[in-house]
Amino acid sequence: GLTSWSSPLMEQLNFFHDHTLLILTMITILVGYIMGMLMFNKFTNRYLLHGQTIEIIWTVLPAIILMFIAFPSLRLLYLMDEINTPSITLKSIGHQWYWSYEYSDFLNLEFDSYMVPTNELDMNGFRLLDVDNRIILPMNNQIRILVTATDVLHSWTVPSLGVKVDATPGRLNQINFLINRPGLFFGQCSEICGQIMDLYQL
């Protein structure tokens, strides 16, 4: 069937989402059932002052459930930070309203990528997504993206690849990914861009 992910990283993120959602669903059903039972039964015990066994159970059980969420989450965090030997490196520089790209492995291959205005779009174009110069990246190869900005904070994001990295002026961030199927993948604006405040001046 058709899937919404195009990289192993996004596949793992999707699996983690489903795994966590299943745990949350089970917790919600259990708590809802217990609350319903409390409201609709008439059981009382006026001599019950404490129950150490049940207190241990309802302290330890949530801790174990949290571990079932934390360990896969940590594994995924480290997996996303892993930088394998890249076959190709692309430098992406954020500007207000456009991106500049440099293929670092080749000589003199630099270009700007502007969003196509709505009044200039073709009939088969994608409004607020299509650009005039697309980047072309190889499939089934480790790709490294170096991301920075020249003016304000930006964020280089391709949701279907599970990639999101901040572009900060004066700082070079990097991320690694692999595309495992051919296609046209769109990035989206996912950062409130703005000037960086110097906290020492506040």
Coordinates of C-alpha atoms in Angstrom, one line a residue:
G1 CA 0.0 0.0 0.0
L2 CA 0.9 3.7 -0.3
T3 CA 2.9 4.9 2.7
S4 CA 3.6 8.5 3.9
W5 CA 7.3 7.9 4.6
S6 CA 10.2 7.9 2.1
S7 CA 13.1 7.2 4.4
P8 CA 14.0 4.5 7.1
L9 CA 14.1 7.3 9.7
M10 CA 10.5 8.4 9.0
E11 CA 9.4 4.7 9.1
Q12 CA 10.9 4.4 12.5
L13 CA 9.2 7.6 13.7
N14 CA 5.9 6.3 12.4
F15 CA 6.4 3.0 14.2
F16 CA 7.2 4.8 17.4
H17 CA 4.1 7.0 17.1
D18 CA 1.9 3.9 16.7
H19 CA 3.6 2.2 19.6
T20 CA 3.1 5.2 21.9
L21 CA -0.4 5.7 20.8
L22 CA -1.3 2.1 21.6
I23 CA 0.1 2.5 25.1
L24 CA -1.8 5.8 25.6
T25 CA -5.0 4.1 24.3
M26 CA -4.7 1.2 26.8
I27 CA -4.1 3.7 29.7
T28 CA -7.1 5.8 28.7
I29 CA -9.4 2.7 28.5
L30 CA -8.1 1.4 31.8
V31 CA -8.5 4.7 33.7
G32 CA -11.9 5.3 32.1
Y33 CA -13.1 1.9 33.1
I34 CA -11.9 2.3 36.7
M35 CA -13.5 5.8 36.9
G36 CA -16.8 4.4 35.5
M37 CA -16.7 1.6 38.1
L38 CA -16.1 4.1 40.9
M39 CA -19.1 6.2 39.9
F40 CA -21.6 3.4 39.4
N41 CA -20.9 1.0 42.3
K42 CA -21.9 1.1 45.9
F43 CA -18.8 -0.6 47.5
T44 CA -17.5 1.1 50.6
N45 CA -15.1 0.1 53.4
R46 CA -14.9 2.5 56.2
Y47 CA -12.2 0.5 58.0
L48 CA -9.7 0.6 55.0
L49 CA -7.0 3.1 56.0
H50 CA -4.1 2.0 53.8
G51 CA -3.3 -0.7 51.3
Q52 CA 0.5 -1.0 50.8
T53 CA 0.2 -3.6 48.1
I54 CA -2.0 -1.6 45.8
E55 CA 0.0 1.5 46.5
I56 CA 3.2 -0.3 45.4
I57 CA 1.4 -1.6 42.3
W58 CA 0.1 1.8 41.2
T59 CA 3.6 3.4 41.7
V60 CA 5.7 0.7 40.0
L61 CA 3.3 0.0 37.1
P62 CA 3.3 3.6 35.6
A63 CA 7.2 3.6 36.0
I64 CA 7.4 0.4 33.9
I65 CA 4.9 1.8 31.3
L66 CA 7.0 5.0 31.0
M67 CA 10.1 2.8 30.4
F68 CA 8.3 1.1 27.5
I69 CA 8.0 4.6 26.0
A70 CA 11.4 6.1 27.1
F71 CA 13.7 3.3 25.7
P72 CA 12.3 3.3 22.1
S73 CA 12.3 7.1 22.2
L74 CA 16.0 7.3 23.3
R75 CA 16.9 4.7 20.7
L76 CA 15.3 6.9 18.0
L77 CA 16.9 10.1 19.2
Y78 CA 20.4 8.5 19.0
L79 CA 19.5 7.0 15.6
M80 CA 18.5 10.5 14.3
D81 CA 21.8 11.9 15.5
E82 CA 23.9 9.2 13.8
I83 CA 26.1 10.5 11.0
N84 CA 27.0 7.7 8.6
T85 CA 29.6 8.1 5.9
P86 CA 27.8 10.4 3.4
S87 CA 27.9 9.8 -0.3
I88 CA 27.0 13.4 -1.0
T89 CA 26.9 16.6 1.0
L90 CA 24.5 19.5 0.4
K91 CA 24.9 22.9 2.1
S92 CA 21.6 24.7 2.7
I93 CA 21.6 28.4 3.6
G94 CA 18.4 30.0 4.9
H95 CA 17.5 33.5 3.9
Q96 CA 14.2 35.4 4.5
W97 CA 11.8 33.9 1.8
Y98 CA 14.3 31.7 0.0
W99 CA 17.1 29.1 0.4
S100 CA 20.5 28.9 -1.2
Y101 CA 22.1 25.5 -2.0
E102 CA 25.7 24.5 -2.5
Y103 CA 26.7 21.0 -3.7
S104 CA 30.0 20.9 -1.7
D105 CA 31.3 17.9 -3.5
F106 CA 31.3 19.7 -6.9
L107 CA 33.0 22.8 -8.1
N108 CA 30.9 26.0 -8.6
L109 CA 27.5 24.4 -8.2
E110 CA 25.4 27.0 -6.2
F111 CA 21.9 28.3 -6.8
D112 CA 19.0 30.0 -5.0
S113 CA 15.6 28.4 -4.6
Y114 CA 12.6 30.7 -4.5
M115 CA 8.9 29.7 -3.9
V116 CA 6.9 30.2 -7.1
P117 CA 4.3 33.0 -6.7
T118 CA 0.7 31.9 -7.1
N119 CA 0.1 34.0 -10.2
E120 CA 3.1 32.3 -11.9
L121 CA 2.2 28.7 -11.1
D122 CA 1.5 26.2 -13.8
M123 CA -1.8 24.3 -13.8
N124 CA -0.1 21.2 -12.3
G125 CA 2.0 23.2 -9.8
F126 CA 1.7 23.0 -6.0
R127 CA 0.6 26.3 -4.4
L128 CA 3.0 27.6 -1.6
L129 CA 5.2 24.5 -2.0
D130 CA 6.7 24.6 -5.5
V131 CA 10.0 26.3 -6.1
D132 CA 11.8 27.6 -9.2
N133 CA 15.0 25.5 -8.6
R134 CA 14.6 22.1 -7.0
I135 CA 17.4 20.2 -5.4
I136 CA 18.1 16.7 -6.8
L137 CA 19.4 14.0 -4.5
P138 CA 20.3 10.4 -5.1
M139 CA 18.2 7.5 -3.9
N140 CA 19.6 4.7 -1.6
N141 CA 22.6 6.8 -0.6
Q142 CA 23.6 8.4 2.7
I143 CA 23.0 12.2 2.3
R144 CA 24.4 14.9 4.6
I145 CA 22.8 18.3 4.8
L146 CA 24.7 21.2 6.4
V147 CA 22.3 23.9 7.4
T148 CA 22.9 27.5 8.4
A149 CA 21.2 30.9 7.9
T150 CA 22.3 34.4 7.1
D151 CA 19.7 36.6 8.8
V152 CA 17.2 35.1 11.2
L153 CA 16.2 31.6 12.5
H154 CA 14.9 29.2 9.8
S155 CA 14.1 25.5 9.8
W156 CA 14.9 23.1 6.9
T157 CA 12.1 20.6 6.9
V158 CA 11.0 17.7 4.7
P159 CA 8.2 15.9 6.6
S160 CA 8.0 12.8 4.5
L161 CA 11.7 12.1 5.1
G162 CA 11.4 12.7 8.8
V163 CA 14.0 15.6 8.6
K164 CA 13.8 18.9 10.5
V165 CA 16.9 20.9 11.4
D166 CA 17.2 24.5 12.6
A167 CA 19.1 27.0 10.5
T168 CA 20.8 29.4 12.9
P169 CA 23.0 32.4 11.9
G170 CA 26.6 31.8 12.8
R171 CA 26.1 28.1 13.4
L172 CA 26.4 25.0 11.2
N173 CA 24.0 22.2 11.9
Q174 CA 24.1 18.9 10.1
I175 CA 21.7 16.0 9.6
N176 CA 22.0 12.7 7.8
F177 CA 19.2 10.7 5.9
L178 CA 18.6 8.2 3.2
I179 CA 15.8 8.3 0.6
N180 CA 14.6 4.8 -0.1
R181 CA 12.1 5.6 -2.9
P182 CA 11.9 8.0 -5.9
G183 CA 9.6 11.0 -5.7
L184 CA 9.0 14.7 -5.4
F185 CA 9.3 15.7 -1.7
F186 CA 8.2 19.1 -0.5
G187 CA 9.6 21.1 2.5
Q188 CA 7.3 23.2 4.6
C189 CA 7.7 26.4 6.6
S190 CA 7.8 25.1 10.2
E191 CA 9.5 27.8 12.2
I192 CA 8.4 31.2 13.4
C193 CA 11.3 33.2 11.9
G194 CA 12.6 36.1 13.9
Q195 CA 15.6 38.0 15.1
I196 CA 17.8 36.3 17.7
M197 CA 17.7 38.4 21.0
D198 CA 20.9 38.8 22.9
L199 CA 19.8 37.7 26.4
Y200 CA 22.6 39.7 28.1
Q201 CA 21.1 42.9 26.9
L202 CA 17.7 42.2 28.3

